[in-house]
Tab-separated table of C-alpha atoms and ligand atoms in Angstrom:
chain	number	residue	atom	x	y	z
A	1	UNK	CA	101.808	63.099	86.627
A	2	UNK	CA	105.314	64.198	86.270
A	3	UNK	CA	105.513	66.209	89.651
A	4	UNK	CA	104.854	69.896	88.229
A	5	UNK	CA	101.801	71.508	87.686
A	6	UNK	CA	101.376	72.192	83.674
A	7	UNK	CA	102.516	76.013	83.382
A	8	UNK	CA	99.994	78.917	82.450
A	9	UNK	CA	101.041	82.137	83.000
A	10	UNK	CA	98.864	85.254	84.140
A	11	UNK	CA	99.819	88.805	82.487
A	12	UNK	CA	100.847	91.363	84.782
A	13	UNK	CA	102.771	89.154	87.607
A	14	UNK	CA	106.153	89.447	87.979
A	15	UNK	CA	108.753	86.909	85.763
A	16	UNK	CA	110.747	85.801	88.135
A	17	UNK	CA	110.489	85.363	92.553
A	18	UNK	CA	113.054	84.885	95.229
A	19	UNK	CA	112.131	82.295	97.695
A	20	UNK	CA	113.499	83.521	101.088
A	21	UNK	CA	113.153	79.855	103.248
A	22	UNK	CA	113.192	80.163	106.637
A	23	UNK	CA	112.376	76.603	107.892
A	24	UNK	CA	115.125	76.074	109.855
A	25	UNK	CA	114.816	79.059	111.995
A	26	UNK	CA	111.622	79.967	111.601
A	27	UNK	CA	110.534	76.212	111.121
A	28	UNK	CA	112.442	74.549	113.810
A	29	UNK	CA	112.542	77.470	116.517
A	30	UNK	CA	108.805	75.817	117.294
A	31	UNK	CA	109.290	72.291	117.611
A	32	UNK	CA	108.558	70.821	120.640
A	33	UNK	CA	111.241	67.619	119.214
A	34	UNK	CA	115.048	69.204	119.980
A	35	UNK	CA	116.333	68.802	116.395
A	36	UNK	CA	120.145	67.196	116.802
A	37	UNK	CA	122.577	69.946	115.216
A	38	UNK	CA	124.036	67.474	112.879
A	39	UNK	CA	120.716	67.103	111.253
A	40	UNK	CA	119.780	70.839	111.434
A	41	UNK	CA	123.470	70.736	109.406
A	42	UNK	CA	122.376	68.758	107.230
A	43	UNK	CA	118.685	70.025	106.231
A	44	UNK	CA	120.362	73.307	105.850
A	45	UNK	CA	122.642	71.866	102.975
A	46	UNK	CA	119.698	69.867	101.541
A	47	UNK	CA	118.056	73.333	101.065
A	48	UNK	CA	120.907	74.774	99.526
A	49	UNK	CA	121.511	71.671	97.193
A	50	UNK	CA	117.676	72.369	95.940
A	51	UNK	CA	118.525	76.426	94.539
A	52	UNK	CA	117.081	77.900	97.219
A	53	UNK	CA	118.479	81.175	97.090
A	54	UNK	CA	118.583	81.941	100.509
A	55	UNK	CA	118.443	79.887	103.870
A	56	UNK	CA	117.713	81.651	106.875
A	57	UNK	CA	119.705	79.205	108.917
A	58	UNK	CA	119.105	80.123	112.970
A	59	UNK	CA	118.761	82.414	115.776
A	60	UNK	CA	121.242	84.435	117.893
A	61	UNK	CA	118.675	84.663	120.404
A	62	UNK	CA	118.721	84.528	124.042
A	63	UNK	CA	119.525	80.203	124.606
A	64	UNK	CA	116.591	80.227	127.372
A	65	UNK	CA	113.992	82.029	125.138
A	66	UNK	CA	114.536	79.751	122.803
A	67	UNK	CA	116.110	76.404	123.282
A	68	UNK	CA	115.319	74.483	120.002
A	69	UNK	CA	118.064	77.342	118.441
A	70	UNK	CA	120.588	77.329	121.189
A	71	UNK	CA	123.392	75.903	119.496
A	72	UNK	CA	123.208	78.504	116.981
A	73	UNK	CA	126.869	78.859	117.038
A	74	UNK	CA	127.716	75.335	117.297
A	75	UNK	CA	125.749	74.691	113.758
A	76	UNK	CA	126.768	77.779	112.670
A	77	UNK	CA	130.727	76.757	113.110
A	78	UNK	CA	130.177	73.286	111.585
A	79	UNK	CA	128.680	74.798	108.449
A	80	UNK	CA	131.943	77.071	107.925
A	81	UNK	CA	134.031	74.200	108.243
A	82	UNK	CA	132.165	72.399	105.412
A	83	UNK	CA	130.565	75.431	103.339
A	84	UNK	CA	133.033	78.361	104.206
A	85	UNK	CA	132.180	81.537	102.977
A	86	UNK	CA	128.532	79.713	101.313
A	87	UNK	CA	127.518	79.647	105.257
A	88	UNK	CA	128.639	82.765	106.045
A	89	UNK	CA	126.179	84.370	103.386
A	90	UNK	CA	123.599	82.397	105.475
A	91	UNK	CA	120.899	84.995	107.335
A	92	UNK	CA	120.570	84.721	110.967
A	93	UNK	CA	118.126	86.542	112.972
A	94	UNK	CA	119.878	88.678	115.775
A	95	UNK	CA	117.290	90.796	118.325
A	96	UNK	CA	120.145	92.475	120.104
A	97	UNK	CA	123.972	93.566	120.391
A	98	UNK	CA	124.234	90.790	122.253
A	99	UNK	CA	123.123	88.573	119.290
A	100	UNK	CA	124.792	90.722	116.725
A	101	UNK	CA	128.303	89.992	118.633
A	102	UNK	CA	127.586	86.110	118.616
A	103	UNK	CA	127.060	86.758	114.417
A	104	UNK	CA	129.979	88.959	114.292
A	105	UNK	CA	132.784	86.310	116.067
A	106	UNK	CA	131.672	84.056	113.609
A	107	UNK	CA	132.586	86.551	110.226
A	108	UNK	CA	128.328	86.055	109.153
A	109	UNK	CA	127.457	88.601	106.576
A	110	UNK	CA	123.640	88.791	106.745
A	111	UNK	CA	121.692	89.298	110.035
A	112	UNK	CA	117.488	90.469	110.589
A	113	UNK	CA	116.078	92.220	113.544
A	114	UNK	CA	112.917	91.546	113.998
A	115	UNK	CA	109.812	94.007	115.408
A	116	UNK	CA	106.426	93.714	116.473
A	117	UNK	CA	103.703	96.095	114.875
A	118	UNK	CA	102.016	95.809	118.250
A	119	UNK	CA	102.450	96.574	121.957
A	120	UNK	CA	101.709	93.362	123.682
A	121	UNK	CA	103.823	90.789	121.446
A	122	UNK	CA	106.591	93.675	121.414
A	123	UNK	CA	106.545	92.592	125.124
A	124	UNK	CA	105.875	88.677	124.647
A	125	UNK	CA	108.501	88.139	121.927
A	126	UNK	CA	111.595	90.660	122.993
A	127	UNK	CA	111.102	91.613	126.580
A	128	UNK	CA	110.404	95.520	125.701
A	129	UNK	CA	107.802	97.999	124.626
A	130	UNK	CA	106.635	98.692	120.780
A	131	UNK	CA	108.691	101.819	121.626
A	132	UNK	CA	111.787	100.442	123.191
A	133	UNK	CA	112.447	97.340	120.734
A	134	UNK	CA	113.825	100.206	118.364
A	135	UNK	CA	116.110	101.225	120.935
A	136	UNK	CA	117.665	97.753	120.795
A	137	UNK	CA	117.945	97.979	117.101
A	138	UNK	CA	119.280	100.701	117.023
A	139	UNK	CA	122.510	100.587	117.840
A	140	UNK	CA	122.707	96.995	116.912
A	141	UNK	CA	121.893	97.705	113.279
A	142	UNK	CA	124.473	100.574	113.685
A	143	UNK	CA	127.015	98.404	114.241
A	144	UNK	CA	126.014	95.893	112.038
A	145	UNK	CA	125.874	98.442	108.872
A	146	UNK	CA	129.506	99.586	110.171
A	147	UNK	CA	131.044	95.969	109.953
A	148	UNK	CA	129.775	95.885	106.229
A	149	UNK	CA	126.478	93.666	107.303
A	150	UNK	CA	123.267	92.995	105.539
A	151	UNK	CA	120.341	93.553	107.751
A	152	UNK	CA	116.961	92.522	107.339
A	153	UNK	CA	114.181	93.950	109.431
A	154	UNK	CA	110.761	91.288	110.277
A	155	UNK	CA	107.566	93.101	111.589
A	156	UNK	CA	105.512	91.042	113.292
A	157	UNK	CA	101.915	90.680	113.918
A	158	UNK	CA	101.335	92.974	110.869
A	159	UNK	CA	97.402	91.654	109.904
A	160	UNK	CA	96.429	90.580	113.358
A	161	UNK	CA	97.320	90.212	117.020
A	162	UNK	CA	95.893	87.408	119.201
A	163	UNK	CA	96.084	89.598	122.097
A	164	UNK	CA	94.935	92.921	120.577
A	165	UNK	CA	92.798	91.708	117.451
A	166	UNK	CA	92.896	93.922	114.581
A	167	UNK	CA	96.470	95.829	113.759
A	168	UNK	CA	95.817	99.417	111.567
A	169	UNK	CA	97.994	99.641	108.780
A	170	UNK	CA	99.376	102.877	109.499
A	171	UNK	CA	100.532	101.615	112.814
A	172	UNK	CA	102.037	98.606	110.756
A	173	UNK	CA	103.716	101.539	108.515
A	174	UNK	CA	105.308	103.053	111.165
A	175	UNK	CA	106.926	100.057	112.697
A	176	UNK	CA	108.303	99.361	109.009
A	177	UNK	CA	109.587	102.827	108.058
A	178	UNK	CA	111.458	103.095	111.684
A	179	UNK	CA	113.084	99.764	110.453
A	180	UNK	CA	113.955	101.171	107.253
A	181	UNK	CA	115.129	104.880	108.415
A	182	UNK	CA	117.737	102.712	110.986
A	183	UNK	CA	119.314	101.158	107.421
A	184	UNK	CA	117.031	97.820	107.389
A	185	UNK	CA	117.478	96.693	103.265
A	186	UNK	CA	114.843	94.739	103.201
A	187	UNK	CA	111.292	94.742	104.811
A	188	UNK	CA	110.128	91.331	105.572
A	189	UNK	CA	105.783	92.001	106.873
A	190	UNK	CA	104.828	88.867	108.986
A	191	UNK	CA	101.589	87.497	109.297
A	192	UNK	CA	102.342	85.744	112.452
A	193	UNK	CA	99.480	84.137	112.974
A	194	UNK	CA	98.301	83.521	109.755
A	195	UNK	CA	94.986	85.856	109.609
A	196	UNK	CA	95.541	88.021	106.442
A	197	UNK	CA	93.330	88.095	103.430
A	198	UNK	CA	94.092	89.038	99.813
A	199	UNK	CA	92.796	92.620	99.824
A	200	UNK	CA	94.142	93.224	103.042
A	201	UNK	CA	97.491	92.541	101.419
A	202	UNK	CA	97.234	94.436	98.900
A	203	UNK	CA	96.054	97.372	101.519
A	204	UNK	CA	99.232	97.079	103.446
A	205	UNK	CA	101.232	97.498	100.290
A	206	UNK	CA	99.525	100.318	99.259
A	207	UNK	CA	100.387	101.804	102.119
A	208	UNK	CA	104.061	101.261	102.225
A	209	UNK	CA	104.194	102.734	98.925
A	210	UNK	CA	101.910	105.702	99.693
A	211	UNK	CA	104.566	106.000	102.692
A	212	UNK	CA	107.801	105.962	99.896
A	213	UNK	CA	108.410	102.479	100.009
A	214	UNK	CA	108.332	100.479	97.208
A	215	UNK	CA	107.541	96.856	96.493
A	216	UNK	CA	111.755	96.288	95.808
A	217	UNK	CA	112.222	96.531	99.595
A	218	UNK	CA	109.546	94.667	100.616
A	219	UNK	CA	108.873	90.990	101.021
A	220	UNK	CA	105.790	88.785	102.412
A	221	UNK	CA	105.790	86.412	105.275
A	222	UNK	CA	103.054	84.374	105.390
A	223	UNK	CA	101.662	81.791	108.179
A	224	UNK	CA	98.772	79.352	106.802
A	225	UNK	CA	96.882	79.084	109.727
A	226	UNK	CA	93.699	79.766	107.428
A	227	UNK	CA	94.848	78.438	104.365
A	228	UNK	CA	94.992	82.055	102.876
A	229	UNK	CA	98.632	81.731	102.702
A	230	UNK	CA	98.984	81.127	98.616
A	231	UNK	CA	95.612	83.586	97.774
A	232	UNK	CA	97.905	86.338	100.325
A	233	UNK	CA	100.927	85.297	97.704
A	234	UNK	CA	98.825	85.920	94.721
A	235	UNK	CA	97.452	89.380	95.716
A	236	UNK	CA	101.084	90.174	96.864
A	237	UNK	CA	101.972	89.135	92.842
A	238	UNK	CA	99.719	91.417	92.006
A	239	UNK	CA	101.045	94.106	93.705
A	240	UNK	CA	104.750	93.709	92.289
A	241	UNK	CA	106.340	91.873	95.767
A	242	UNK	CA	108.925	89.389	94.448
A	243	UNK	CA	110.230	88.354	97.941
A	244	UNK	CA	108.446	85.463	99.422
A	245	UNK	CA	109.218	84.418	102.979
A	246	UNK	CA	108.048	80.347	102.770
A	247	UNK	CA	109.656	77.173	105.385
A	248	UNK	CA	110.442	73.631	103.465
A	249	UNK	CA	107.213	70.915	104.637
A	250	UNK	CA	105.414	74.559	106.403
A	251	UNK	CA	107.627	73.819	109.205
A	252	UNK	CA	106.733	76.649	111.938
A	253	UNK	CA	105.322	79.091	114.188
A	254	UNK	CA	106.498	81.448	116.820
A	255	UNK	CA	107.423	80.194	120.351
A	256	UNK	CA	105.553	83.721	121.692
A	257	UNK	CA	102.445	83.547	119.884
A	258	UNK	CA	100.303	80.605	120.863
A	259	UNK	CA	98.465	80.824	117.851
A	260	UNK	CA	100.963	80.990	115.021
A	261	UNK	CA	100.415	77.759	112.842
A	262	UNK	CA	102.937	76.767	109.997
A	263	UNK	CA	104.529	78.602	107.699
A	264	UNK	CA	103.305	78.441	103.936
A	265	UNK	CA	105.469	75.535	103.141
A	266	UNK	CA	107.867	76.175	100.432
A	267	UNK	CA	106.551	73.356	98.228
A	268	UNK	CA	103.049	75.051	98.300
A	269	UNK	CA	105.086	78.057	97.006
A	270	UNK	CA	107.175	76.479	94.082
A	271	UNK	CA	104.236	74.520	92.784
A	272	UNK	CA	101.705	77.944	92.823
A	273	UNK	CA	104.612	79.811	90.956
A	274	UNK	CA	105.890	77.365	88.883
A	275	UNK	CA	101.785	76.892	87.535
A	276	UNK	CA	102.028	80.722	86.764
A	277	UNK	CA	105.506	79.889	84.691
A	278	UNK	CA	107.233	82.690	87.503
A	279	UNK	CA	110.933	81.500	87.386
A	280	UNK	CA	112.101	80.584	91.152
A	281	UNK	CA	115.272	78.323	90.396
A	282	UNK	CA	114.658	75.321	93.041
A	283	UNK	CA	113.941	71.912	92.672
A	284	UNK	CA	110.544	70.924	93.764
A	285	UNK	CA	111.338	67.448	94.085
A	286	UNK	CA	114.648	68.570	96.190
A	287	UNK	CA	112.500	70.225	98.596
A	288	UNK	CA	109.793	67.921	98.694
A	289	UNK	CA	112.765	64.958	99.554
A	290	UNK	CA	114.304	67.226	101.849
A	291	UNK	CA	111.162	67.779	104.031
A	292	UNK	CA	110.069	63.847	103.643
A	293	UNK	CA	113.075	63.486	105.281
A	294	UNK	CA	112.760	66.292	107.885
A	295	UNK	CA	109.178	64.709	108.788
A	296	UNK	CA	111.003	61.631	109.712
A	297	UNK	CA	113.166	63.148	112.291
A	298	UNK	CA	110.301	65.097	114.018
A	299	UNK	CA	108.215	61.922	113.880
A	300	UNK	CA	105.116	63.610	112.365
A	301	UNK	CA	104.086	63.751	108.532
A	302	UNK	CA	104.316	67.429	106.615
A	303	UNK	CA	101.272	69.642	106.806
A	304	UNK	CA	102.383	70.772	103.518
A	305	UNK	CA	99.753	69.265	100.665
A	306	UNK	CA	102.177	69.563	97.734
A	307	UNK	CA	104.783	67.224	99.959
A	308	UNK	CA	101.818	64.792	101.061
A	309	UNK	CA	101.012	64.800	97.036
A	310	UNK	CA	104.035	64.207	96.195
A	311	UNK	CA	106.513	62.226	98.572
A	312	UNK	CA	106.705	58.590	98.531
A	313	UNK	CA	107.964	56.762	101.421
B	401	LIG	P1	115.979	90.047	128.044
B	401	LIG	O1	115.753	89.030	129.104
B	401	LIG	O2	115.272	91.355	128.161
B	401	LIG	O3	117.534	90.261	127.815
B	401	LIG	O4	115.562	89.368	126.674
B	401	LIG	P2	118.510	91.307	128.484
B	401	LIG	O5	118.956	92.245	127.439
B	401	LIG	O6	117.881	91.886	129.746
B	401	LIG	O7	119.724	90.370	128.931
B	401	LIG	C1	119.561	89.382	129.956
B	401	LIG	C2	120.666	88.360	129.834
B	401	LIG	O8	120.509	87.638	128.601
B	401	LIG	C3	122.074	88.919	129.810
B	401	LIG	O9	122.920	87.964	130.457
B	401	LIG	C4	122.419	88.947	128.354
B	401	LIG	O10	123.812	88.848	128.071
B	401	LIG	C5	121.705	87.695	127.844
B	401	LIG	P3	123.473	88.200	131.947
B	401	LIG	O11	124.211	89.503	131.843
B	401	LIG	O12	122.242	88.321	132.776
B	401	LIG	O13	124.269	86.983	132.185
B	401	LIG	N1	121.373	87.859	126.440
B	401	LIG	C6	121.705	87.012	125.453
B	401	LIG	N2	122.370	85.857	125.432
B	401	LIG	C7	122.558	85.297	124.220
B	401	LIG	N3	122.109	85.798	123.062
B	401	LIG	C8	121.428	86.949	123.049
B	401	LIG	C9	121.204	87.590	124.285
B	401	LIG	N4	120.563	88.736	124.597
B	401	LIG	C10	120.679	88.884	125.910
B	401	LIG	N5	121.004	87.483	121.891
B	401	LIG	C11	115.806	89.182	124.302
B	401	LIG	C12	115.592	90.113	125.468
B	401	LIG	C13	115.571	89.995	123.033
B	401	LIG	C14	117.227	88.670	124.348
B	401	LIG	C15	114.805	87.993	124.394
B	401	LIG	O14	113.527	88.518	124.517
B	401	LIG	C16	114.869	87.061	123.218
B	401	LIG	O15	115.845	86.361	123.018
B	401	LIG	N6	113.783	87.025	122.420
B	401	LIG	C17	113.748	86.201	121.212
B	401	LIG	C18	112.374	85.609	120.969
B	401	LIG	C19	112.348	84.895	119.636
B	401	LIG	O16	113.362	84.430	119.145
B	401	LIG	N7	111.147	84.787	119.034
B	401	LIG	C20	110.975	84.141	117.751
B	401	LIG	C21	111.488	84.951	116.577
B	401	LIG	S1	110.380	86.206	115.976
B	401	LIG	C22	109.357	85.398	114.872
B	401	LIG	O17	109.385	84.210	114.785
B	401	LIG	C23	108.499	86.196	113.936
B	401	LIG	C24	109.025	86.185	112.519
B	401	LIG	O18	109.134	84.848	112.008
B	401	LIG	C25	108.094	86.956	111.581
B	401	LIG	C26	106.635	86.580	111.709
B	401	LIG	O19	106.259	85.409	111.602
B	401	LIG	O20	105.846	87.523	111.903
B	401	LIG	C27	110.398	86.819	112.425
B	402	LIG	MG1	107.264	83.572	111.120
């Protein structure tokens, strides 16, 4: 077995993806194990080293809500010294002006709000009401697009709630679009807790683009609580989304929602596409080594298959 699947490719799917990793912020932001910065550091640049495009690298959140990120700035900082203006293109997730600032003193080029589709985790995650998290965006994305920023806006909870159960689409659509009117580039629809199927993703699409938004600005963000996560990618193929949210070893979960599981692990990700010959640029093995390595310092082995399949010890 030479550690790729043989390559058949399916007519109709887009030729090429961009992997958007977000293992160590999304990833690490759940472990109960307080990751030393030096080795956040370093996983950061072993992601890098294997093409992926983009890191999502930590959190400019509030220290208490979130402990595992609190030395966002501190890792931040080290990674300027060594990467310079590489780090600065890293994306960090900012809920607030508060957040932004933190991003700004440091000269980072790419921050992402994130939303909830839903009243209750609006209230769990950021403190406010479905209504009133856009009043925190607002003028922090303002100010963001002013300095010549990047944003990215994250809905949450956008196939399920565990408090609420089912979450319309329309009501999912409307949390998106308000993202997008305050400048958001990008659309990034979580499946927090990992319940979506293949048709329902497909649904949601179709209703972005029935709204005026097309597949360009949107990506997928999917949790594999139910092992849907790679069928979810497939239909989202289908459907012409070429953004694919994914966390090295499916690192991950969300500190305010019980239920969110891992991430679909990056290596899950590269194999699936790499089967359907859809170019990606990273190095399986690279990845695969990276979060062999990762497992080590959290003392637990990868739920990821395609790392269990393929790391040695
Ligand atoms: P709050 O308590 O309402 O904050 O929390 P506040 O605005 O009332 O401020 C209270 C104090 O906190 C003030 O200090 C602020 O300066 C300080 P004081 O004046 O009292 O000394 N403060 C901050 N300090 C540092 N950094 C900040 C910051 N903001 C305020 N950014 C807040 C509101 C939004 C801050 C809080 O709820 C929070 O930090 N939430 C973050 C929760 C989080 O990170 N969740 C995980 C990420 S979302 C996710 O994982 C889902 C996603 O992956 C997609 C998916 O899977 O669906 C994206
Ligand atoms: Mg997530």
């Amino acid at each position: 077995m030479s550690g790729l699947p043989m390559t058949a490719p399916e007519p109709g799917l887009p030729e090429r993806v961009t992997i958007y990793e977000v293992g160590p912020r999304d990833g690490l932001q759940n472990e109960a194990t307080s990751v030393p910065t030096a080795v956040k550091a370093e996983f950061v640049r072993r992601l890098l080293a294997a093409g992926l495009p983009v890191v999502e690298a930590t959190s400019f959140v509030h220290p208490k809500w979130v402990p595992q990120l609190a030395d966002a700035a501190e890792l931040m900082t080290g990674l300027i010294a060594e990467l310079g203006d590489r780090a600065r293109e890293l994306p960090v997730l900012v809920p607030n002006e508060r957040g932004l600032d933190r991003a700004l003193d440091l000269g980072l080029r790419h921050v992402a709000v994130f939303a909830s589709a839903t009243e209750t985790f609006a209230q769990k995650n950021l403190n406010r009401t479905l209504d009133s998290q856009f009043e925190m965006f607002e003028p922090t994305m303002a100010r963001a697009l002013e300095a010549g920023l990047d944003v990215r806006g994250y809905v949450s909870m956008c196939f399920g709630d565990p408090w609420e159960g089912a979450v319309p689409v329309e009501q999912v659509v409307r949390a998106g679009t308000r993202l997008l009117d305050l400048g958001a580039k990008q659309l990034s629809l979580g499946d927090t807790i990992g319940v979506a199927t293949a048709g329902h993703v497909k649904q949601l699409v179709a209703a972005f683009s029935d709204a005026g938004v097309g597949v360009d600005r949107l990506a997928l963000h999917f949790h594999d609580t139910y092992g849907q996560a790679l069928a979810n990618v497939h239909a989202g193929l289908q459907a012409g989304v070429t953004t694919y949210d994914a966390s090295a070893g499916g690192l991950g979960g969300c500190p305010y929602a019980k239920s969110a599981t891992g991430n679909l692990a990056t290596e899950d990700l590269v194999w699936f596409l790499t089967g359907l010959g859809i170019e990606h640029g990273v190095d399986l093995a690279g990845v695969v080594g990276t979060s062999h390595w990762m497992a080590g310092h959290l003392g637990r082995p990868s739920p990821s298959a395609v790392v269990r399949a393929l790391a040695t010890t």
